[in-house]
Coordinates of C-alpha atoms in Angstrom, one line a residue:
Chain A
X1 CA -115.9 1.5 104.0
X2 CA -117.4 2.0 107.4
X3 CA -121.1 2.3 106.8
X4 CA -121.5 -1.0 104.8
X5 CA -119.2 -2.9 107.1
X6 CA -121.0 -1.7 110.2
X7 CA -124.3 -2.9 108.8
X8 CA -122.8 -6.2 107.9
X9 CA -121.3 -6.6 111.3
X10 CA -124.5 -5.8 113.2
X11 CA -126.8 -7.8 111.0
X12 CA -124.5 -10.5 109.5
X13 CA -121.0 -11.2 110.8
X14 CA -121.9 -10.3 114.4
X15 CA -118.5 -9.2 115.5
X16 CA -118.1 -9.6 119.3
X17 CA -117.0 -6.8 121.6
X18 CA -113.6 -8.4 121.8
X19 CA -113.3 -8.3 118.0
X20 CA -114.2 -4.6 118.0
X21 CA -111.4 -4.1 120.5
X22 CA -108.9 -6.1 118.5
X23 CA -109.7 -4.0 115.4
X24 CA -109.5 -0.8 117.4
X25 CA -106.1 -1.9 118.6
X26 CA -105.0 -2.6 115.0
X27 CA -106.0 0.9 114.1
X28 CA -103.6 2.2 116.8
X29 CA -100.9 1.3 114.3
X30 CA -102.4 2.9 111.2
X31 CA -99.7 4.9 109.5
X32 CA -97.0 3.7 112.0
X33 CA -94.6 2.6 109.2
X34 CA -91.4 0.7 109.9
X35 CA -91.2 0.8 113.7
X36 CA -91.3 -1.7 116.6
X37 CA -94.9 -2.5 117.7
X38 CA -94.8 -3.5 121.4
X39 CA -98.2 -4.6 122.7
X40 CA -98.2 -5.7 126.3
X41 CA -101.5 -7.7 126.5
X42 CA -103.3 -10.2 124.3
X43 CA -105.9 -7.9 122.7
X44 CA -103.4 -5.3 121.6
X45 CA -101.0 -8.1 120.5
X46 CA -103.7 -9.4 118.3
X47 CA -104.3 -5.8 117.1
X48 CA -100.6 -5.3 116.2
X49 CA -100.5 -8.6 114.3
X50 CA -103.8 -7.8 112.6
X51 CA -102.4 -4.4 111.4
X52 CA -99.3 -6.2 110.2
X53 CA -101.3 -8.6 108.1
X54 CA -103.5 -5.9 106.6
X55 CA -102.4 -2.2 106.3
X56 CA -99.0 -2.1 108.1
X57 CA -96.8 -4.8 106.7
X58 CA -93.5 -3.0 107.7
X59 CA -94.2 -3.2 111.4
X60 CA -91.7 -5.1 113.5
X61 CA -93.0 -7.5 116.1
X62 CA -91.2 -9.7 118.6
X63 CA -92.0 -13.0 120.4
X64 CA -92.2 -11.0 123.6
X65 CA -88.8 -12.1 124.7
X66 CA -85.8 -11.4 122.4
X67 CA -86.6 -12.5 118.8
X68 CA -88.0 -10.4 116.0
X69 CA -90.5 -12.4 114.1
X70 CA -90.5 -12.6 110.3
X71 CA -93.8 -14.3 110.3
X72 CA -97.0 -13.1 111.9
X73 CA -98.1 -16.1 113.9
X74 CA -101.1 -16.8 116.0
X75 CA -101.1 -15.6 119.6
X76 CA -99.0 -17.9 121.7
X77 CA -97.2 -19.3 118.7
X78 CA -93.7 -18.5 117.3
X79 CA -92.6 -18.5 113.7
X80 CA -89.7 -17.7 111.5
X81 CA -87.5 -14.9 112.9
X82 CA -85.8 -12.0 111.2
X83 CA -83.7 -10.6 114.0
X84 CA -82.6 -10.3 117.6
X85 CA -83.8 -7.7 120.2
X86 CA -82.5 -8.5 123.7
X87 CA -83.7 -6.2 126.4
X88 CA -80.7 -3.9 126.2
X89 CA -81.4 -3.3 122.5
X90 CA -85.0 -2.5 123.5
X91 CA -83.7 0.4 125.4
X92 CA -81.7 1.5 122.4
X93 CA -84.8 1.2 120.3
X94 CA -87.0 3.3 122.5
X95 CA -84.4 6.0 122.9
X96 CA -84.3 6.1 119.1
X97 CA -88.1 6.8 119.1
X98 CA -88.8 4.0 116.5
X99 CA -91.4 2.3 118.7
X100 CA -95.1 2.4 119.6
X101 CA -95.9 0.6 122.9
X102 CA -99.4 -0.4 124.1
X103 CA -99.2 -0.7 127.9
X104 CA -101.8 -1.6 130.4
X105 CA -102.7 0.7 133.3
X106 CA -104.0 0.4 136.8
X107 CA -104.9 4.2 136.7
X108 CA -105.1 6.8 133.9
X109 CA -106.1 10.4 134.6
X110 CA -107.7 13.1 132.4
X111 CA -104.3 14.3 131.0
X112 CA -103.0 10.8 130.3
X113 CA -100.8 10.2 133.4
X114 CA -100.7 6.5 133.9
X115 CA -99.9 4.3 136.9
X116 CA -98.9 0.6 137.0
X117 CA -96.5 0.8 139.9
X118 CA -98.4 0.8 143.2
X119 CA -101.3 2.4 145.0
X120 CA -100.8 4.7 148.0
X121 CA -97.7 6.6 149.3
X122 CA -94.5 6.1 147.4
X123 CA -92.5 4.7 150.3
X124 CA -95.4 3.0 152.0
X125 CA -97.9 1.8 149.4
X126 CA -101.2 0.2 150.2
X127 CA -101.0 -2.2 147.2
X128 CA -97.8 -3.1 145.3
X129 CA -97.8 -3.8 141.6
X130 CA -94.9 -3.9 139.2
X131 CA -93.1 -0.6 139.8
X132 CA -92.8 2.0 137.1
X133 CA -91.2 -0.6 134.6
X134 CA -90.4 1.1 131.3
X135 CA -93.3 3.5 131.4
X136 CA -91.3 6.7 132.1
X137 CA -88.9 5.9 129.2
X138 CA -91.6 4.8 126.9
X139 CA -93.8 7.8 127.3
X140 CA -91.0 10.4 127.0
X141 CA -89.4 8.7 124.0
X142 CA -92.1 7.5 121.5
X143 CA -95.7 7.0 120.8
X144 CA -97.6 5.3 123.6
X145 CA -101.1 3.9 123.7
X146 CA -103.1 2.2 126.5
X147 CA -105.3 -0.8 126.6
X148 CA -107.9 -1.1 129.4
X149 CA -110.0 -4.3 129.2
X150 CA -112.4 -3.2 131.9
X151 CA -113.2 0.5 131.7
X152 CA -114.1 1.8 135.2
X153 CA -113.8 4.9 137.4
X154 CA -111.2 3.1 139.5
X155 CA -108.9 3.1 136.4
X156 CA -110.1 6.5 135.0
X157 CA -110.0 8.5 138.2
X158 CA -109.2 12.1 139.2
X159 CA -105.5 11.5 139.6
X160 CA -103.0 8.7 139.6
X161 CA -101.1 7.7 142.8
X162 CA -97.8 7.3 141.0
X163 CA -96.9 8.8 137.6
X164 CA -95.3 6.1 135.6
X165 CA -96.4 7.0 132.1
X166 CA -96.0 10.8 131.7
X167 CA -99.2 12.7 130.9
X168 CA -99.6 15.9 128.7
X169 CA -99.8 18.2 131.7
X170 CA -96.3 17.1 132.7
X171 CA -94.7 18.4 129.5
X172 CA -92.4 21.4 129.8
X173 CA -92.6 23.1 126.4
X174 CA -89.4 25.0 127.0
X175 CA -87.5 21.6 127.4
X176 CA -87.1 19.8 124.1
X177 CA -86.5 16.6 126.0
X178 CA -90.4 16.4 126.3
X179 CA -91.0 17.0 122.5
X180 CA -91.7 13.3 121.8
X181 CA -94.4 12.8 124.4
X182 CA -97.3 11.4 122.4
X183 CA -100.1 9.4 123.9
X184 CA -101.8 8.3 120.8
X185 CA -104.9 6.3 121.9
X186 CA -106.7 4.6 124.8
X187 CA -108.7 1.6 123.7
X188 CA -111.1 0.1 126.3
X189 CA -113.9 -2.4 126.3
X190 CA -116.2 0.6 125.9
X191 CA -114.6 2.7 123.3
X192 CA -111.7 4.4 121.6
X193 CA -110.2 7.6 123.1
X194 CA -107.4 10.0 122.6
X195 CA -106.1 13.2 124.3
X196 CA -107.4 15.6 121.7
X197 CA -109.8 17.4 124.1
X198 CA -109.2 20.9 125.3
X199 CA -105.7 21.2 126.9
X200 CA -104.9 17.6 125.9
X201 CA -107.6 16.1 127.9
X202 CA -109.2 12.7 127.2
X203 CA -111.6 12.7 124.3
X204 CA -114.0 10.1 122.9
X205 CA -113.3 9.1 119.3
X206 CA -115.9 6.3 119.2
X207 CA -118.0 4.0 121.4
X208 CA -118.4 0.3 120.6
X209 CA -121.9 -0.8 119.5
X210 CA -124.2 -1.2 122.4
X211 CA -122.2 1.2 124.6
X212 CA -123.9 4.5 125.6
X213 CA -122.4 7.8 126.5
X214 CA -124.1 7.5 130.0
X215 CA -122.4 4.2 130.5
X216 CA -118.9 5.6 129.7
X217 CA -119.6 8.7 131.9
X218 CA -120.7 6.5 134.8
X219 CA -117.5 4.5 134.6
X220 CA -115.1 7.5 134.3
X221 CA -114.1 9.7 137.2
X222 CA -113.8 12.9 135.0
X223 CA -115.6 14.5 132.0
X224 CA -114.6 13.1 128.6
X225 CA -114.6 15.5 125.7
X226 CA -117.0 14.8 122.8
X227 CA -118.6 11.9 124.6
X228 CA -122.2 12.7 123.5
X229 CA -121.2 13.2 119.9
X230 CA -118.9 10.2 119.6
X231 CA -119.8 7.9 116.7
X232 CA -119.9 4.1 116.8
X233 CA -116.6 2.3 116.5
X234 CA -116.2 1.0 112.9
X235 CA -117.0 -2.7 112.7
X236 CA -114.1 -5.1 111.8
X237 CA -114.1 -5.8 108.1
X238 CA -114.8 -9.3 106.9
X239 CA -111.1 -9.7 106.2
X240 CA -110.2 -8.6 109.7
X241 CA -112.7 -11.0 111.2
X242 CA -111.4 -13.9 109.2
X243 CA -107.8 -13.1 110.2
X244 CA -108.8 -12.7 113.9
X245 CA -110.9 -15.9 114.1
X246 CA -109.0 -18.2 111.8
X247 CA -105.4 -17.1 111.7
X248 CA -104.5 -15.0 114.8
X249 CA -106.7 -16.2 117.6
X250 CA -108.4 -19.5 116.7
X251 CA -108.7 -20.5 120.4
X252 CA -110.4 -17.3 121.5
X253 CA -107.9 -15.8 123.8
X254 CA -109.5 -12.4 123.1
X255 CA -112.7 -13.5 124.7
X256 CA -111.0 -14.3 128.0
X257 CA -109.8 -10.7 128.2
X258 CA -113.0 -9.0 127.0
X259 CA -116.4 -10.6 127.6
X260 CA -119.2 -9.9 125.2
Chain B
X1 CA -51.8 -22.8 138.2
X2 CA -49.6 -23.9 141.0
X3 CA -46.6 -23.2 138.9
X4 CA -47.5 -19.7 138.1
X5 CA -48.4 -20.5 134.5
X6 CA -51.8 -19.5 133.2
X7 CA -54.5 -17.4 134.8
X8 CA -55.5 -18.1 138.4
X9 CA -58.1 -20.6 139.5
X10 CA -61.2 -18.7 140.9
X11 CA -63.4 -21.7 141.7
X12 CA -65.0 -21.1 145.0
X13 CA -67.8 -22.1 147.3
X14 CA -71.0 -20.3 148.1
X15 CA -69.8 -19.9 151.7
X16 CA -66.6 -18.2 150.5
X17 CA -68.7 -15.6 148.7
X18 CA -71.0 -15.0 151.6
X19 CA -68.0 -14.5 153.9
X20 CA -67.0 -11.6 151.7
X21 CA -70.4 -9.8 151.7
X22 CA -70.5 -7.3 154.5
X23 CA -73.4 -5.6 156.3
X24 CA -74.6 -2.5 154.5
X25 CA -73.0 -3.3 151.1
X26 CA -74.6 -2.4 147.8
X27 CA -75.2 -5.6 145.9
X28 CA -76.1 -5.8 142.2
X29 CA -78.0 -8.9 141.2
X30 CA -78.0 -9.9 137.5
X31 CA -80.7 -11.6 135.4
X32 CA -84.1 -10.1 134.8
X33 CA -87.4 -10.7 136.7
X34 CA -87.9 -14.4 136.5
X35 CA -85.0 -15.0 134.2
X36 CA -81.5 -16.4 134.9
X37 CA -81.2 -15.0 138.4
X38 CA -78.2 -16.1 140.6
X39 CA -80.6 -17.9 142.9
X40 CA -78.0 -20.2 144.6
X41 CA -76.1 -17.1 145.6
X42 CA -79.3 -15.4 146.7
X43 CA -80.3 -18.4 148.8
X44 CA -76.8 -18.4 150.4
X45 CA -77.1 -14.7 151.3
X46 CA -80.7 -15.2 152.6
X47 CA -79.5 -17.8 155.1
X48 CA -76.4 -15.9 156.1
X49 CA -76.0 -13.3 158.9
X50 CA -75.5 -10.4 156.6
X51 CA -77.9 -7.4 156.9
X52 CA -78.8 -3.9 155.8
X53 CA -78.1 -4.6 152.1
X54 CA -78.8 -2.1 149.3
X55 CA -79.9 -4.1 146.3
X56 CA -79.7 -3.0 142.6
X57 CA -81.8 -5.2 140.3
X58 CA -84.2 -5.9 137.6
X59 CA -86.1 -7.6 140.3
X60 CA -87.8 -10.9 140.7
X61 CA -87.8 -13.6 143.4
X62 CA -84.2 -12.7 144.1
X63 CA -85.4 -9.5 145.8
X64 CA -88.4 -11.3 147.2
X65 CA -86.3 -13.9 149.0
X66 CA -83.9 -11.3 150.4
X67 CA -86.9 -9.3 151.6
X68 CA -88.4 -12.4 153.2
X69 CA -85.1 -12.9 155.1
X70 CA -85.1 -9.2 156.2
X71 CA -81.8 -8.5 154.4
X72 CA -82.9 -5.4 152.4
X73 CA -82.7 -1.9 153.7
X74 CA -82.9 -0.1 150.3
X75 CA -83.7 -1.2 146.8
X76 CA -82.9 0.3 143.4
X77 CA -85.1 -1.4 140.8
X78 CA -87.0 -0.7 137.6
X79 CA -89.6 -3.3 138.3
X80 CA -90.2 -6.4 140.3
X81 CA -91.9 -9.3 138.5
X82 CA -92.0 -13.0 138.6
X83 CA -92.7 -12.9 134.8
X84 CA -95.4 -15.5 134.9
X85 CA -98.6 -15.8 137.0
X86 CA -99.1 -14.5 139.6
X87 CA -96.5 -11.9 138.5
X88 CA -96.2 -9.8 141.7
X89 CA -93.6 -11.0 144.1
X90 CA -95.4 -11.5 147.5
X91 CA -92.4 -10.8 149.8
X92 CA -91.3 -7.6 147.9
X93 CA -95.0 -6.5 148.2
X94 CA -95.1 -7.3 152.0
X95 CA -91.8 -5.3 152.6
X96 CA -93.2 -2.4 150.6
X97 CA -96.6 -2.4 152.4
X98 CA -94.8 -2.5 155.7
X99 CA -92.6 0.4 154.7
X100 CA -89.6 -1.9 155.5
X101 CA -87.5 -0.9 152.6
X102 CA -86.5 2.5 151.0
X103 CA -87.4 2.4 147.3
X104 CA -85.3 4.0 144.7
X105 CA -87.7 3.0 142.0
X106 CA -86.7 4.1 138.4
X107 CA -87.4 3.5 134.8
X108 CA -85.9 0.2 133.5
X109 CA -83.6 2.1 131.1
X110 CA -82.2 4.1 134.0
X111 CA -80.7 1.0 135.6
X112 CA -78.8 0.3 132.4
X113 CA -77.6 3.9 132.2
X114 CA -76.5 3.8 135.9
X115 CA -74.6 0.6 135.4
X116 CA -73.0 1.9 132.2
X117 CA -71.9 5.1 134.1
X118 CA -70.3 3.0 136.8
X119 CA -68.7 0.7 134.3
X120 CA -67.1 3.7 132.6
X121 CA -66.2 5.3 135.9
X122 CA -68.4 8.3 135.1
X123 CA -70.4 10.2 137.8
X124 CA -73.6 10.2 135.6
X125 CA -75.0 9.7 132.2
X126 CA -77.8 11.8 130.8
X127 CA -81.1 10.1 129.9
X128 CA -84.6 11.3 129.0
X129 CA -86.4 8.5 130.9
X130 CA -87.7 9.7 134.3
X131 CA -88.5 13.3 133.3
X132 CA -92.1 14.2 134.2
X133 CA -92.7 11.0 136.2
X134 CA -92.8 10.2 139.9
X135 CA -89.3 8.7 139.7
X136 CA -87.5 11.8 141.1
X137 CA -90.0 11.7 144.0
X138 CA -89.0 8.2 144.8
X139 CA -85.3 9.4 145.0
X140 CA -86.1 12.1 147.6
X141 CA -83.5 14.6 146.3
X142 CA -80.9 12.1 145.2
X143 CA -81.8 12.3 141.5
X144 CA -80.8 15.5 139.7
X145 CA -81.0 16.9 136.2
X146 CA -78.3 18.1 133.9
X147 CA -78.6 20.9 131.3
X148 CA -77.0 20.4 127.9
X149 CA -74.2 22.8 127.1
X150 CA -75.3 22.5 123.4
X151 CA -78.6 24.1 122.5
X152 CA -80.9 22.4 120.0
X153 CA -81.2 23.9 116.5
X154 CA -84.3 25.8 117.6
X155 CA -82.4 27.6 120.4
X156 CA -84.1 25.7 123.2
X157 CA -81.9 23.6 125.6
X158 CA -82.5 20.1 126.8
X159 CA -82.6 19.4 130.5
X160 CA -82.2 15.7 131.1
X161 CA -82.1 13.3 134.1
X162 CA -78.5 12.9 135.3
X163 CA -78.6 9.2 136.1
X164 CA -75.9 8.7 138.8
X165 CA -73.5 5.8 138.5
X166 CA -74.8 2.7 140.2
X167 CA -71.5 1.7 141.6
X168 CA -71.7 -1.7 143.3
X169 CA -69.7 -3.2 146.2
X170 CA -70.5 -6.6 144.8
X171 CA -72.2 -8.2 141.8
X172 CA -73.9 -11.6 141.7
X173 CA -74.7 -13.1 138.3
X174 CA -75.6 -16.5 136.9
X175 CA -74.2 -17.6 133.5
X176 CA -74.9 -21.0 131.8
X177 CA -71.2 -21.9 131.1
X178 CA -67.9 -20.7 132.6
X179 CA -64.3 -21.7 133.0
X180 CA -62.4 -21.7 136.3
X181 CA -60.8 -18.3 135.5
X182 CA -64.1 -16.4 135.0
X183 CA -64.6 -16.4 131.3
X184 CA -68.3 -17.1 130.9
X185 CA -71.1 -17.3 128.3
X186 CA -74.9 -17.3 128.1
X187 CA -76.6 -19.9 125.9
X188 CA -80.2 -18.5 125.9
X189 CA -81.7 -15.7 123.8
X190 CA -80.6 -12.8 126.0
X191 CA -77.5 -11.8 127.9
X192 CA -79.6 -9.4 130.0
X193 CA -77.2 -7.0 131.7
X194 CA -74.8 -9.3 133.6
X195 CA -71.6 -8.0 132.0
X196 CA -72.6 -4.5 133.1
X197 CA -73.3 -5.6 136.7
X198 CA -69.8 -7.1 136.8
X199 CA -68.2 -4.1 135.3
X200 CA -69.9 -1.8 137.8
X201 CA -68.8 -3.8 140.9
X202 CA -65.8 -4.0 143.1
X203 CA -66.2 -7.7 143.9
X204 CA -67.6 -9.9 141.1
X205 CA -69.2 -13.3 141.5
X206 CA -70.3 -15.6 138.8
X207 CA -72.3 -18.8 139.5
X208 CA -72.6 -21.2 136.6
X209 CA -74.5 -24.3 135.7
X210 CA -71.5 -25.9 134.2
X211 CA -67.8 -25.3 134.9
X212 CA -65.8 -26.4 131.8
X213 CA -62.3 -26.1 130.6
X214 CA -61.6 -22.9 128.6
X215 CA -61.3 -24.8 125.3
X216 CA -64.6 -26.5 125.8
X217 CA -66.2 -23.1 126.7
X218 CA -65.1 -21.5 123.5
X219 CA -66.0 -24.6 121.4
X220 CA -69.5 -24.7 122.9
X221 CA -70.6 -21.2 121.9
X222 CA -70.0 -18.6 119.2
X223 CA -67.6 -15.9 120.4
X224 CA -70.4 -13.3 120.7
X225 CA -71.8 -15.3 123.6
X226 CA -68.6 -14.9 125.6
X227 CA -70.0 -11.7 127.3
X228 CA -67.9 -12.0 130.4
X229 CA -64.1 -12.1 130.5
X230 CA -62.0 -13.0 133.5
X231 CA -60.8 -9.5 134.2
X232 CA -64.3 -8.8 135.4
X233 CA -64.7 -11.8 137.7
X234 CA -63.2 -12.6 141.2
X235 CA -64.9 -15.9 142.0
X236 CA -66.6 -18.7 140.0
X237 CA -69.0 -21.0 141.8
X238 CA -70.3 -24.1 140.1
X239 CA -74.1 -24.4 140.9
X240 CA -75.9 -26.8 138.7
X241 CA -79.5 -25.7 138.3
X242 CA -78.4 -22.7 140.4
X243 CA -80.9 -20.3 138.7
X244 CA -83.8 -22.4 139.8
X245 CA -86.8 -21.5 140.0
X246 CA -86.0 -18.8 137.4
X247 CA -85.0 -20.1 133.9
X248 CA -81.5 -20.3 132.5
X249 CA -80.2 -21.2 129.1
X250 CA -80.5 -24.9 129.6
X251 CA -83.7 -25.2 131.7
X252 CA -87.1 -23.5 131.9
X253 CA -88.6 -21.6 134.7
X254 CA -90.2 -23.9 137.3
X255 CA -93.6 -22.3 137.3
X256 CA -95.1 -24.9 139.6
X257 CA -92.5 -24.3 142.2
X258 CA -92.8 -20.5 141.8
X259 CA -96.5 -20.8 142.5
X260 CA -95.8 -22.9 145.6
X261 CA -93.3 -20.2 146.7
X262 CA -96.1 -17.5 146.3
X263 CA -98.7 -19.6 148.0
X264 CA -96.3 -20.4 150.9
X265 CA -95.6 -16.7 151.4
X266 CA -99.3 -16.0 152.0
X267 CA -99.5 -18.0 155.2
X268 CA -97.3 -18.0 158.3
X269 CA -97.3 -21.8 158.9
X270 CA -96.8 -22.6 155.2
X271 CA -93.9 -20.2 155.0
X272 CA -92.2 -21.7 158.1
X273 CA -92.5 -25.1 156.4
X274 CA -91.1 -23.7 153.1
X275 CA -88.3 -22.0 154.9
X276 CA -87.3 -25.1 156.9
X277 CA -87.4 -27.3 153.8
X278 CA -86.0 -25.1 151.1
X279 CA -84.2 -22.1 152.6
X280 CA -82.5 -23.1 155.9
X281 CA -80.6 -25.8 154.0
X282 CA -77.5 -25.9 151.9
X283 CA -77.7 -25.8 148.1
X284 CA -77.4 -29.5 147.4
X285 CA -80.1 -30.2 149.9
X286 CA -82.3 -27.5 148.3
X287 CA -81.9 -29.1 144.9
X288 CA -82.6 -32.6 146.2
X289 CA -85.7 -31.3 148.1
X290 CA -87.0 -29.5 144.9
X291 CA -86.7 -32.8 143.0
X292 CA -88.5 -34.6 145.8
X293 CA -91.2 -31.9 145.9
X294 CA -91.9 -32.4 142.2
X295 CA -92.1 -36.2 142.6
X296 CA -94.7 -35.6 145.4
X297 CA -96.8 -33.3 143.1
X298 CA -96.9 -36.0 140.4
X299 CA -97.8 -38.8 142.9
X300 CA -99.7 -37.2 145.8
X301 CA -99.9 -39.3 148.9

């Protein structure tokens, strides 16, 4: 499907960068099955709902507070519900492993360590953010992906100041408690990545149309595997574009997170 | 009650609670981020003489206000968030940047585990969360691991975080409805962890928007909402709109006032004015000033 759709998108439907990002975020959930999708920002939220309306109808999604949605409403809207998931049951869910979270990140390193806590020394930071939040528990328990709306070498640097999300180089293979560490994807405004490079290092899976390997390299503080040979990100299908534009995000929230 | 029939009356004032909080205590604060925080109790603590508190919380402006008042020596938290823009609490950030508080930062699930351990009078509970992260570094040797006595099927053995019991000297929570004996209910979508905070604490304080007779309480909600029973409560304080500016079951978060709080924190003069008007005053005056402030925003002079 990719070649014809790519042609259509470039010449005809003219998908925006944000729409490529939404489709790439939807693809995060391909094959996820009957699990809780927990996107933490608008573009991955649109992606999760897009996946649910297309290939992954069994995904569970919430209103971001405590209600499990039966419907797949537009961003910012609620709909009919099918269940209850207060915070304490979220912790039960993540311990069960039946969840895939898409978190943001202030820093991500080559092995997938992530920081959203603070910059600087632990007890005397230079900038305070949220604290580690649920990142340690998410990453040790179930599939985790990251969404970075502005790909830069400040985010993708040599090392992270505070390890919130656990990277592959932290895994102790002798300790089965680490067996479920799985950083599935990193989607940015420049491309789609995973940690399938040598020794679980970051690897380019695709670059969005108009993005060059040089541009990614300039904006990343470490080498990315397969960067030169990465293909173009598949264009959103006509059905995906219709769902994004008319059903899920008619007011264009996606364009405030990713500028074309 | 005066005749020894029926459970005792625990209705109290904010001042009675503050009088029981001592320097150096470990205080658990219920709610979650910008949601159903016992803000009336927090305001009362902030204007008291108490100092050197250790605070256990899913943090929001509760921790921020206590940091602003210089009450916090150490904080155990999974995150600190206002839950709506601008998200980061300015006073918590200032305290951290100044190195003024010792942080025992942890995964959100570890707080639940620590409170559950304390509630069950266990020294620890095993949990995966925290392994491989910087959390043990925050704890500077206080956080240890435990090895399972049961190997997995493949012969390997799990080593897990041994989350220590978060035993509290006192717990402060806000619930939407309560009776004078300490039975209490939430009416929103989430109980958060308030029952665990109370069960983990020696002294247990519930502030409530509405104090009602027991029969009205149990008529008002389905039984599953009665998450707190009187055996886990020492004092009940009626504080209408007491969770302000966080939300509670019967009112939304006051985002406009929250923004004003954040803006005020960024400037010495503005903070002095904020403090004089909204913090160095008793709770009824605070509520009246907030109402006046809103009227001023709608009709600027």
